Structure formats: C-alpha cells, structure tokens
mmCIF file of N, CA and C in Angstrom:
data_model
loop_
_atom_site.group_PDB
_atom_site.id
_atom_site.type_symbol
_atom_site.label_atom_id
_atom_site.label_comp_id
_atom_site.label_asym_id
_atom_site.label_seq_id
_atom_site.Cartn_x
_atom_site.Cartn_y
_atom_site.Cartn_z
ATOM 1 N N MET D 1 0.846 -1.182 0.000
ATOM 2 C CA MET D 1 0.000 0.000 0.000
ATOM 3 C C MET D 1 0.889 1.242 0.000
ATOM 4 N N GLY D 2 0.601 2.137 -0.951
ATOM 5 C CA GLY D 2 1.415 3.319 -1.102
ATOM 6 C C GLY D 2 1.043 4.380 -0.087
ATOM 7 N N SER D 3 1.961 5.257 0.131
ATOM 8 C CA SER D 3 1.693 6.342 1.067
ATOM 9 C C SER D 3 0.810 7.388 0.417
ATOM 10 N N LEU D 4 0.234 8.208 1.249
ATOM 11 C CA LEU D 4 -0.626 9.291 0.775
ATOM 12 C C LEU D 4 0.146 10.221 -0.151
ATOM 13 N N SER D 5 1.380 10.475 0.172
ATOM 14 C CA SER D 5 2.236 11.337 -0.635
ATOM 15 C C SER D 5 2.475 10.722 -2.010
ATOM 16 N N ASP D 6 2.698 9.427 -2.071
ATOM 17 C CA ASP D 6 2.904 8.749 -3.352
ATOM 18 C C ASP D 6 1.646 8.787 -4.204
ATOM 19 N N ASP D 7 0.503 8.589 -3.577
ATOM 20 C CA ASP D 7 -0.778 8.648 -4.300
ATOM 21 C C ASP D 7 -1.005 10.041 -4.872
ATOM 22 N N ARG D 8 -0.699 11.043 -4.089
ATOM 23 C CA ARG D 8 -0.866 12.427 -4.553
ATOM 24 C C ARG D 8 0.063 12.712 -5.725
ATOM 25 N N LYS D 9 1.298 12.266 -5.623
ATOM 26 C CA LYS D 9 2.257 12.465 -6.709
ATOM 27 C C LYS D 9 1.782 11.767 -7.984
ATOM 28 N N LYS D 10 1.248 10.579 -7.791
ATOM 29 C CA LYS D 10 0.751 9.833 -8.944
ATOM 30 C C LYS D 10 -0.423 10.559 -9.598
ATOM 31 N N ARG D 11 -1.359 11.050 -8.782
ATOM 32 C CA ARG D 11 -2.507 11.798 -9.331
ATOM 33 C C ARG D 11 -2.050 13.091 -10.006
ATOM 34 N N ASP D 12 -1.122 13.778 -9.374
ATOM 35 C CA ASP D 12 -0.591 15.015 -9.958
ATOM 36 C C ASP D 12 0.066 14.736 -11.308
ATOM 37 N N GLU D 13 0.812 13.648 -11.386
ATOM 38 C CA GLU D 13 1.466 13.268 -12.646
ATOM 39 C C GLU D 13 0.427 12.899 -13.700
ATOM 40 N N GLU D 14 -0.602 12.189 -13.299
ATOM 41 C CA GLU D 14 -1.678 11.837 -14.239
ATOM 42 C C GLU D 14 -2.390 13.080 -14.747
ATOM 43 N N ARG D 15 -2.620 14.044 -13.867
ATOM 44 C CA ARG D 15 -3.252 15.315 -14.280
ATOM 45 C C ARG D 15 -2.344 16.090 -15.237
ATOM 46 N N ARG D 16 -1.051 16.114 -14.903
ATOM 47 C CA ARG D 16 -0.099 16.825 -15.758
ATOM 48 C C ARG D 16 -0.089 16.209 -17.148
ATOM 49 N N ILE D 17 -0.046 14.888 -17.211
ATOM 50 C CA ILE D 17 -0.029 14.194 -18.499
ATOM 51 C C ILE D 17 -1.345 14.414 -19.238
ATOM 52 N N ALA D 18 -2.459 14.351 -18.521
ATOM 53 C CA ALA D 18 -3.765 14.587 -19.151
ATOM 54 C C ALA D 18 -3.839 16.011 -19.695
ATOM 55 N N GLY D 19 -3.296 16.961 -18.948
ATOM 56 C CA GLY D 19 -3.278 18.351 -19.409
ATOM 57 C C GLY D 19 -2.441 18.509 -20.672
ATOM 58 N N LEU D 20 -1.290 17.857 -20.691
ATOM 59 C CA LEU D 20 -0.433 17.913 -21.877
ATOM 60 C C LEU D 20 -1.117 17.264 -23.075
ATOM 61 N N LYS D 21 -1.780 16.144 -22.849
ATOM 62 C CA LYS D 21 -2.489 15.473 -23.941
ATOM 63 C C LYS D 21 -3.596 16.369 -24.493
ATOM 64 N N LYS D 22 -4.280 17.074 -23.615
ATOM 65 C CA LYS D 22 -5.342 18.002 -24.057
ATOM 66 C C LYS D 22 -4.735 19.144 -24.872
ATOM 67 N N GLU D 23 -3.618 19.672 -24.413
ATOM 68 C CA GLU D 23 -2.938 20.740 -25.146
ATOM 69 C C GLU D 23 -2.500 20.252 -26.524
ATOM 70 N N ILE D 24 -1.977 19.025 -26.564
ATOM 71 C CA ILE D 24 -1.553 18.441 -27.844
ATOM 72 C C ILE D 24 -2.759 18.286 -28.768
ATOM 73 N N GLN D 25 -3.852 17.803 -28.220
ATOM 74 C CA GLN D 25 -5.070 17.622 -29.015
ATOM 75 C C GLN D 25 -5.544 18.972 -29.583
ATOM 76 N N ASP D 26 -5.527 20.012 -28.765
ATOM 77 C CA ASP D 26 -5.929 21.343 -29.230
ATOM 78 C C ASP D 26 -4.998 21.850 -30.329
ATOM 79 N N LEU D 27 -3.697 21.628 -30.150
ATOM 80 C CA LEU D 27 -2.728 22.046 -31.166
ATOM 81 C C LEU D 27 -2.928 21.276 -32.465
ATOM 82 N N GLU D 28 -3.255 19.996 -32.365
ATOM 83 C CA GLU D 28 -3.494 19.193 -33.571
ATOM 84 C C GLU D 28 -4.729 19.670 -34.323
ATOM 85 N N VAL D 29 -5.757 20.089 -33.594
ATOM 86 C CA VAL D 29 -6.959 20.645 -34.241
ATOM 87 C C VAL D 29 -6.583 21.932 -34.978
ATOM 88 N N GLU D 30 -5.827 22.793 -34.315
ATOM 89 C CA GLU D 30 -5.396 24.046 -34.944
ATOM 90 C C GLU D 30 -4.515 23.762 -36.166
ATOM 91 N N LEU D 31 -3.640 22.772 -36.051
ATOM 92 C CA LEU D 31 -2.768 22.387 -37.151
ATOM 93 C C LEU D 31 -3.591 21.956 -38.367
ATOM 94 N N LYS D 32 -4.603 21.149 -38.139
ATOM 95 C CA LYS D 32 -5.463 20.701 -39.247
ATOM 96 C C LYS D 32 -6.147 21.894 -39.916
ATOM 97 N N GLU D 33 -6.588 22.869 -39.129
ATOM 98 C CA GLU D 33 -7.225 24.064 -39.694
ATOM 99 C C GLU D 33 -6.255 24.821 -40.596
ATOM 100 N N TYR D 34 -5.009 24.933 -40.169
ATOM 101 C CA TYR D 34 -4.009 25.615 -40.990
ATOM 102 C C TYR D 34 -3.687 24.816 -42.248
ATOM 103 N N GLU D 35 -3.655 23.502 -42.135
ATOM 104 C CA GLU D 35 -3.388 22.683 -43.314
ATOM 105 C C GLU D 35 -4.521 22.802 -44.334
ATOM 106 N N VAL D 36 -5.759 22.868 -43.870
ATOM 107 C CA VAL D 36 -6.903 23.062 -44.767
ATOM 108 C C VAL D 36 -6.812 24.449 -45.415
ATOM 109 N N ALA D 37 -6.494 25.453 -44.618
ATOM 110 C CA ALA D 37 -6.361 26.814 -45.154
ATOM 111 C C ALA D 37 -5.248 26.877 -46.197
ATOM 112 N N LYS D 38 -4.141 26.203 -45.914
ATOM 113 C CA LYS D 38 -3.018 26.191 -46.857
ATOM 114 C C LYS D 38 -3.451 25.577 -48.186
ATOM 115 N N GLU D 39 -4.172 24.477 -48.117
ATOM 116 C CA GLU D 39 -4.635 23.821 -49.343
ATOM 117 C C GLU D 39 -5.546 24.755 -50.150
ATOM 118 N N LYS D 40 -6.413 25.461 -49.466
ATOM 119 C CA LYS D 40 -7.314 26.398 -50.164
ATOM 120 C C LYS D 40 -6.533 27.521 -50.829
ATOM 121 N N VAL D 41 -5.545 28.059 -50.130
ATOM 122 C CA VAL D 41 -4.734 29.143 -50.707
ATOM 123 C C VAL D 41 -3.910 28.612 -51.875
ATOM 124 N N GLN D 42 -3.383 27.398 -51.746
ATOM 125 C CA GLN D 42 -2.617 26.806 -52.856
ATOM 126 C C GLN D 42 -3.521 26.604 -54.075
ATOM 127 N N ASN D 43 -4.742 26.168 -53.851
ATOM 128 C CA ASN D 43 -5.685 25.999 -54.966
ATOM 129 C C ASN D 43 -6.012 27.341 -55.610
ATOM 130 N N ALA D 44 -6.223 28.359 -54.784
ATOM 131 C CA ALA D 44 -6.503 29.692 -55.323
ATOM 132 C C ALA D 44 -5.321 30.196 -56.147
ATOM 133 N N LYS D 45 -4.118 29.960 -55.646
ATOM 134 C CA LYS D 45 -2.913 30.385 -56.375
ATOM 135 C C LYS D 45 -2.810 29.653 -57.714
ATOM 136 N N ALA D 46 -3.058 28.351 -57.699
ATOM 137 C CA ALA D 46 -2.991 27.568 -58.939
ATOM 138 C C ALA D 46 -4.042 28.046 -59.939
ATOM 139 N N ASN D 47 -5.259 28.298 -59.464
ATOM 140 C CA ASN D 47 -6.325 28.800 -60.340
ATOM 141 C C ASN D 47 -5.974 30.164 -60.915
ATOM 142 N N CYS D 48 -5.414 31.005 -60.087
ATOM 143 C CA CYS D 48 -5.025 32.342 -60.538
ATOM 144 C C CYS D 48 -3.920 32.240 -61.584
ATOM 145 N N ASN D 49 -2.963 31.363 -61.363
ATOM 146 C CA ASN D 49 -1.894 31.152 -62.348
ATOM 147 C C ASN D 49 -2.471 30.680 -63.675
ATOM 148 N N THR D 50 -3.443 29.782 -63.606
ATOM 149 C CA THR D 50 -4.091 29.282 -64.821
ATOM 150 C C THR D 50 -4.775 30.413 -65.568
ATOM 151 N N GLU D 51 -5.462 31.265 -64.831
ATOM 152 C CA GLU D 51 -6.140 32.410 -65.457
ATOM 153 C C GLU D 51 -5.141 33.364 -66.099
ATOM 154 N N VAL D 52 -4.050 33.630 -65.407
ATOM 155 C CA VAL D 52 -3.021 34.521 -65.962
ATOM 156 C C VAL D 52 -2.514 33.964 -67.288
ATOM 157 N N THR D 53 -2.236 32.684 -67.311
ATOM 158 C CA THR D 53 -1.754 32.043 -68.540
ATOM 159 C C THR D 53 -2.791 32.161 -69.647
ATOM 160 N N SER D 54 -4.037 31.911 -69.311
ATOM 161 C CA SER D 54 -5.116 32.002 -70.293
ATOM 162 C C SER D 54 -5.230 33.423 -70.842
ATOM 163 N N TRP D 55 -5.179 34.398 -69.948
ATOM 164 C CA TRP D 55 -5.275 35.797 -70.388
ATOM 165 C C TRP D 55 -4.089 36.169 -71.264
ATOM 166 N N GLN D 56 -2.903 35.686 -70.901
ATOM 167 C CA GLN D 56 -1.718 35.995 -71.711
ATOM 168 C C GLN D 56 -1.855 35.400 -73.106
ATOM 169 N N GLU D 57 -2.412 34.202 -73.190
ATOM 170 C CA GLU D 57 -2.633 33.580 -74.499
ATOM 171 C C GLU D 57 -3.638 34.388 -75.311
ATOM 172 N N THR D 58 -4.674 34.883 -74.640
ATOM 173 C CA THR D 58 -5.684 35.700 -75.325
ATOM 174 C C THR D 58 -5.066 36.983 -75.857
ATOM 175 N N VAL D 59 -4.238 37.624 -75.055
ATOM 176 C CA VAL D 59 -3.565 38.852 -75.501
ATOM 177 C C VAL D 59 -2.682 38.537 -76.701
ATOM 178 N N GLY D 60 -2.010 37.410 -76.648
ATOM 179 C CA GLY D 60 -1.168 37.016 -77.778
ATOM 180 C C GLY D 60 -1.963 36.830 -79.049
ATOM 181 N N LYS D 61 -3.160 36.261 -78.929
ATOM 182 C CA LYS D 61 -4.023 36.077 -80.097
ATOM 183 C C LYS D 61 -4.486 37.423 -80.648
ATOM 184 N N PHE D 62 -4.838 38.343 -79.751
ATOM 185 C CA PHE D 62 -5.272 39.666 -80.193
ATOM 186 C C PHE D 62 -4.144 40.390 -80.922
ATOM 187 N N ALA D 63 -2.939 40.217 -80.417
ATOM 188 C CA ALA D 63 -1.792 40.921 -81.004
ATOM 189 C C ALA D 63 -1.546 40.485 -82.440
ATOM 190 N N GLN D 64 -1.979 39.277 -82.777
ATOM 191 C CA GLN D 64 -1.746 38.764 -84.117
ATOM 192 C C GLN D 64 -2.873 39.125 -85.092
ATOM 193 N N LYS D 65 -3.949 39.681 -84.606
ATOM 194 C CA LYS D 65 -5.108 39.978 -85.463
ATOM 195 C C LYS D 65 -4.939 41.336 -86.144
ATOM 196 N N GLU D 66 -5.311 41.363 -87.367
ATOM 197 C CA GLU D 66 -5.324 42.608 -88.135
ATOM 198 C C GLU D 66 -6.775 43.019 -88.292
ATOM 199 N N ILE D 67 -7.112 44.176 -87.785
ATOM 200 C CA ILE D 67 -8.505 44.629 -87.815
ATOM 201 C C ILE D 67 -8.901 45.131 -89.206
ATOM 202 N N LYS D 68 -8.034 45.863 -89.831
ATOM 203 C CA LYS D 68 -8.374 46.433 -91.144
ATOM 204 C C LYS D 68 -8.265 45.350 -92.207
ATOM 205 N N GLN D 69 -9.408 44.912 -92.677
ATOM 206 C CA GLN D 69 -9.449 43.876 -93.700
ATOM 207 C C GLN D 69 -10.300 44.371 -94.859
ATOM 208 N N PRO D 70 -9.742 44.284 -96.060
ATOM 209 C CA PRO D 70 -10.486 44.757 -97.230
ATOM 210 C C PRO D 70 -11.830 44.036 -97.361
ATOM 211 N N ASP D 71 -12.832 44.775 -97.718
ATOM 212 C CA ASP D 71 -14.181 44.275 -97.960
ATOM 213 C C ASP D 71 -14.889 43.748 -96.698
ATOM 214 N N VAL D 72 -14.257 43.896 -95.527
ATOM 215 C CA VAL D 72 -14.917 43.475 -94.288
ATOM 216 C C VAL D 72 -14.976 44.659 -93.330
ATOM 217 N N PHE D 73 -13.825 45.030 -92.787
ATOM 218 C CA PHE D 73 -13.752 46.187 -91.896
ATOM 219 C C PHE D 73 -12.763 47.175 -92.488
ATOM 220 N N GLU D 74 -13.283 48.292 -92.909
ATOM 221 C CA GLU D 74 -12.428 49.319 -93.483
ATOM 222 C C GLU D 74 -12.844 50.671 -92.932
ATOM 223 N N GLY D 75 -11.976 51.635 -93.077
ATOM 224 C CA GLY D 75 -12.291 53.008 -92.748
ATOM 225 C C GLY D 75 -12.619 53.225 -91.283
ATOM 226 N N GLU D 76 -13.689 54.016 -91.081
ATOM 227 C CA GLU D 76 -14.064 54.426 -89.722
ATOM 228 C C GLU D 76 -14.408 53.229 -88.835
ATOM 229 N N MET D 77 -15.125 52.262 -89.360
ATOM 230 C CA MET D 77 -15.492 51.077 -88.575
ATOM 231 C C MET D 77 -14.235 50.320 -88.144
ATOM 232 N N ALA D 78 -13.292 50.173 -89.039
ATOM 233 C CA ALA D 78 -12.052 49.473 -88.702
ATOM 234 C C ALA D 78 -11.295 50.227 -87.609
ATOM 235 N N ASN D 79 -11.289 51.568 -87.709
ATOM 236 C CA ASN D 79 -10.608 52.373 -86.691
ATOM 237 C C ASN D 79 -11.284 52.219 -85.323
ATOM 238 N N LYS D 80 -12.628 52.199 -85.308
ATOM 239 C CA LYS D 80 -13.355 52.018 -84.047
ATOM 240 C C LYS D 80 -13.065 50.636 -83.447
ATOM 241 N N LEU D 81 -13.070 49.619 -84.293
ATOM 242 C CA LEU D 81 -12.777 48.274 -83.810
ATOM 243 C C LEU D 81 -11.346 48.166 -83.293
ATOM 244 N N GLU D 82 -10.440 48.810 -83.997
ATOM 245 C CA GLU D 82 -9.045 48.777 -83.578
ATOM 246 C C GLU D 82 -8.878 49.455 -82.212
ATOM 247 N N THR D 83 -9.552 50.574 -82.025
ATOM 248 C CA THR D 83 -9.515 51.268 -80.732
ATOM 249 C C THR D 83 -10.108 50.388 -79.640
ATOM 250 N N TYR D 84 -11.227 49.750 -79.972
ATOM 251 C CA TYR D 84 -11.872 48.861 -79.003
ATOM 252 C C TYR D 84 -10.935 47.717 -78.612
ATOM 253 N N ILE D 85 -10.302 47.112 -79.603
ATOM 254 C CA ILE D 85 -9.372 46.003 -79.345
ATOM 255 C C ILE D 85 -8.184 46.490 -78.523
ATOM 256 N N ASP D 86 -7.659 47.674 -78.845
ATOM 257 C CA ASP D 86 -6.535 48.217 -78.083
ATOM 258 C C ASP D 86 -6.928 48.452 -76.626
ATOM 259 N N ASP D 87 -8.137 48.980 -76.426
ATOM 260 C CA ASP D 87 -8.623 49.190 -75.054
ATOM 261 C C ASP D 87 -8.780 47.852 -74.322
ATOM 262 N N ALA D 88 -9.294 46.863 -75.019
ATOM 263 C CA ALA D 88 -9.466 45.536 -74.416
ATOM 264 C C ALA D 88 -8.111 44.937 -74.054
ATOM 265 N N LYS D 89 -7.122 45.100 -74.935
ATOM 266 C CA LYS D 89 -5.777 44.601 -74.650
ATOM 267 C C LYS D 89 -5.203 45.277 -73.402
ATOM 268 N N GLU D 90 -5.398 46.586 -73.332
ATOM 269 C CA GLU D 90 -4.880 47.342 -72.183
ATOM 270 C C GLU D 90 -5.534 46.868 -70.878
ATOM 271 N N GLU D 91 -6.842 46.679 -70.898
ATOM 272 C CA GLU D 91 -7.544 46.188 -69.709
ATOM 273 C C GLU D 91 -7.078 44.786 -69.350
ATOM 274 N N ASN D 92 -6.895 43.964 -70.359
ATOM 275 C CA ASN D 92 -6.423 42.599 -70.128
ATOM 276 C C ASN D 92 -5.021 42.618 -69.526
ATOM 277 N N ASP D 93 -4.160 43.500 -70.031
ATOM 278 C CA ASP D 93 -2.810 43.623 -69.487
ATOM 279 C C ASP D 93 -2.845 44.031 -68.018
ATOM 280 N N LYS D 94 -3.739 44.968 -67.692
ATOM 281 C CA LYS D 94 -3.891 45.383 -66.292
ATOM 282 C C LYS D 94 -4.378 44.213 -65.440
ATOM 283 N N GLY D 95 -5.322 43.462 -65.969
ATOM 284 C CA GLY D 95 -5.824 42.292 -65.250
ATOM 285 C C GLY D 95 -4.729 41.261 -65.016
ATOM 286 N N ILE D 96 -3.910 41.038 -66.034
ATOM 287 C CA ILE D 96 -2.793 40.096 -65.913
ATOM 288 C C ILE D 96 -1.823 40.570 -64.837
ATOM 289 N N GLU D 97 -1.532 41.861 -64.855
ATOM 290 C CA GLU D 97 -0.606 42.425 -63.870
ATOM 291 C C GLU D 97 -1.153 42.254 -62.450
ATOM 292 N N LYS D 98 -2.426 42.570 -62.258
ATOM 293 C CA LYS D 98 -3.042 42.447 -60.933
ATOM 294 C C LYS D 98 -3.115 40.983 -60.495
ATOM 295 N N ALA D 99 -3.434 40.097 -61.425
ATOM 296 C CA ALA D 99 -3.508 38.669 -61.103
ATOM 297 C C ALA D 99 -2.123 38.143 -60.729
ATOM 298 N N ALA D 100 -1.097 38.612 -61.420
ATOM 299 C CA ALA D 100 0.272 38.199 -61.093
ATOM 300 C C ALA D 100 0.657 38.698 -59.700
ATOM 301 N N GLU D 101 0.232 39.908 -59.359
ATOM 302 C CA GLU D 101 0.469 40.428 -58.013
ATOM 303 C C GLU D 101 -0.246 39.562 -56.979
ATOM 304 N N LEU D 102 -1.468 39.157 -57.312
ATOM 305 C CA LEU D 102 -2.227 38.297 -56.409
ATOM 306 C C LEU D 102 -1.517 36.959 -56.211
ATOM 307 N N VAL D 103 -0.977 36.395 -57.277
ATOM 308 C CA VAL D 103 -0.243 35.130 -57.175
ATOM 309 C C VAL D 103 0.933 35.303 -56.206
ATOM 310 N N THR D 104 1.634 36.416 -56.309
ATOM 311 C CA THR D 104 2.756 36.687 -55.409
ATOM 312 C C THR D 104 2.282 36.779 -53.964
ATOM 313 N N GLU D 105 1.190 37.511 -53.752
ATOM 314 C CA GLU D 105 0.651 37.655 -52.394
ATOM 315 C C GLU D 105 0.168 36.318 -51.837
ATOM 316 N N LEU D 106 -0.435 35.497 -52.675
ATOM 317 C CA LEU D 106 -0.868 34.171 -52.229
ATOM 318 C C LEU D 106 0.336 33.321 -51.846
ATOM 319 N N GLY D 107 1.417 33.449 -52.598
ATOM 320 C CA GLY D 107 2.651 32.745 -52.249
ATOM 321 C C GLY D 107 3.184 33.189 -50.896
ATOM 322 N N THR D 108 3.119 34.475 -50.628
ATOM 323 C CA THR D 108 3.540 35.007 -49.329
ATOM 324 C C THR D 108 2.659 34.445 -48.216
ATOM 325 N N GLN D 109 1.363 34.382 -48.475
ATOM 326 C CA GLN D 109 0.434 33.837 -47.485
ATOM 327 C C GLN D 109 0.738 32.356 -47.218
ATOM 328 N N ILE D 110 1.039 31.613 -48.261
ATOM 329 C CA ILE D 110 1.400 30.198 -48.094
ATOM 330 C C ILE D 110 2.654 30.073 -47.232
ATOM 331 N N ASP D 111 3.637 30.940 -47.465
ATOM 332 C CA ASP D 111 4.855 30.920 -46.650
ATOM 333 C C ASP D 111 4.536 31.159 -45.173
ATOM 334 N N LYS D 112 3.648 32.108 -44.907
ATOM 335 C CA LYS D 112 3.279 32.413 -43.517
ATOM 336 C C LYS D 112 2.515 31.244 -42.887
ATOM 337 N N ILE D 113 1.657 30.613 -43.666
ATOM 338 C CA ILE D 113 0.934 29.440 -43.160
ATOM 339 C C ILE D 113 1.927 28.323 -42.863
ATOM 340 N N ASN D 114 2.904 28.132 -43.741
ATOM 341 C CA ASN D 114 3.928 27.110 -43.513
ATOM 342 C C ASN D 114 4.709 27.378 -42.223
ATOM 343 N N GLU D 115 4.996 28.651 -41.959
ATOM 344 C CA GLU D 115 5.686 29.013 -40.720
ATOM 345 C C GLU D 115 4.831 28.628 -39.513
ATOM 346 N N LYS D 116 3.542 28.919 -39.571
ATOM 347 C CA LYS D 116 2.642 28.588 -38.463
ATOM 348 C C LYS D 116 2.535 27.069 -38.297
ATOM 349 N N ILE D 117 2.436 26.344 -39.399
ATOM 350 C CA ILE D 117 2.378 24.883 -39.342
ATOM 351 C C ILE D 117 3.647 24.328 -38.692
ATOM 352 N N SER D 118 4.784 24.868 -39.062
ATOM 353 C CA SER D 118 6.057 24.433 -38.480
ATOM 354 C C SER D 118 6.074 24.715 -36.973
ATOM 355 N N PHE D 119 5.614 25.900 -36.590
ATOM 356 C CA PHE D 119 5.552 26.261 -35.169
ATOM 357 C C PHE D 119 4.652 25.297 -34.398
ATOM 358 N N LEU D 120 3.475 25.010 -34.968
ATOM 359 C CA LEU D 120 2.548 24.091 -34.302
ATOM 360 C C LEU D 120 3.143 22.693 -34.190
ATOM 361 N N ASN D 121 3.788 22.215 -35.241
ATOM 362 C CA ASN D 121 4.436 20.895 -35.193
ATOM 363 C C ASN D 121 5.519 20.851 -34.121
ATOM 364 N N ASN D 122 6.304 21.916 -34.030
ATOM 365 C CA ASN D 122 7.348 21.980 -33.001
ATOM 366 C C ASN D 122 6.739 22.000 -31.601
ATOM 367 N N SER D 123 5.641 22.733 -31.443
ATOM 368 C CA SER D 123 4.961 22.788 -30.147
ATOM 369 C C SER D 123 4.417 21.421 -29.752
ATOM 370 N N ILE D 124 3.835 20.730 -30.723
ATOM 371 C CA ILE D 124 3.308 19.383 -30.468
ATOM 372 C C ILE D 124 4.438 18.437 -30.071
ATOM 373 N N ASP D 125 5.537 18.495 -30.811
ATOM 374 C CA ASP D 125 6.684 17.630 -30.496
ATOM 375 C C ASP D 125 7.220 17.922 -29.090
ATOM 376 N N TYR D 126 7.288 19.196 -28.747
ATOM 377 C CA TYR D 126 7.783 19.579 -27.416
ATOM 378 C C TYR D 126 6.848 19.049 -26.321
ATOM 379 N N LYS D 127 5.556 19.242 -26.508
ATOM 380 C CA LYS D 127 4.588 18.766 -25.508
ATOM 381 C C LYS D 127 4.665 17.259 -25.359
ATOM 382 N N ARG D 128 4.837 16.569 -26.475
ATOM 383 C CA ARG D 128 4.952 15.100 -26.409
ATOM 384 C C ARG D 128 6.209 14.676 -25.642
ATOM 385 N N SER D 129 7.259 15.461 -25.789
ATOM 386 C CA SER D 129 8.506 15.127 -25.087
ATOM 387 C C SER D 129 8.363 15.278 -23.577
ATOM 388 N N LEU D 130 7.371 16.040 -23.145
ATOM 389 C CA LEU D 130 7.163 16.242 -21.709
ATOM 390 C C LEU D 130 6.361 15.120 -21.059
ATOM 391 N N ILE D 131 5.807 14.256 -21.898
ATOM 392 C CA ILE D 131 4.967 13.174 -21.350
ATOM 393 C C ILE D 131 5.812 12.010 -20.904
#
C-alpha cells in the first residue's frame, strides 16, 4: 500500500499528463485548420496562375489579329474596332498584372501558413517530449 504522498504524486502526474495530452489535441486541431487553409490558398494560387496564362494567351491572339481587312472592316469602322481592341488589350494587361500580383501575395500567405504549421508541429513535439 502506497503512502498518501505517493498517491498524490501519482494523481498530480496523471493530471499533468492529461493536461499535456489536451494541449496536444488542441494544437493538432489548430494544425489541421491551418493545413486546410493552406490547401485552399494553394488551390486559389494555382487557379489564378491558370487564369493569368489564359489571359496571356488571349492577348497574344489579339496581337496577331489585323482589324483592317479589305471588304470586311475598313475606314471608320475598322478604326473604331481597332480602338476597341486596343482598349481591351490594355484592360487585359492590367488584369494580368493584378492577377500576377495576387499570385505573389498568395505565395507570401502560403509561406506564412507554412511558418505557423512548423511552429505548431514543433509545439506538439515539445509537448509530447514532456509526457
């Protein structure tokens, strides 16, 4: 039969371990949330990259088109269409630029999420080492 002091120490140790396990469980839940968020940001970045590529291809196609065509678009109408196409190209270029900036910002966000994931993993490992 153990002494009262030994029983208390044993209960205190069990509480300490239970507390650490709860902390680990909470950290693992938070870690999963960050991993889900990271996946969503990575998907958004990939989609944005795809759009940028698509827009760049569209601009390339426009650049190869000749608006003034005999017996189809000539004179004032051709000039209006050419202006319209030039304006569309300019807007598309701005969109490409902004989308590329967004891709960069999403990459930065992924880096920050990775830092948090690393921190959480280190915290979990440390807590486990205390058990």
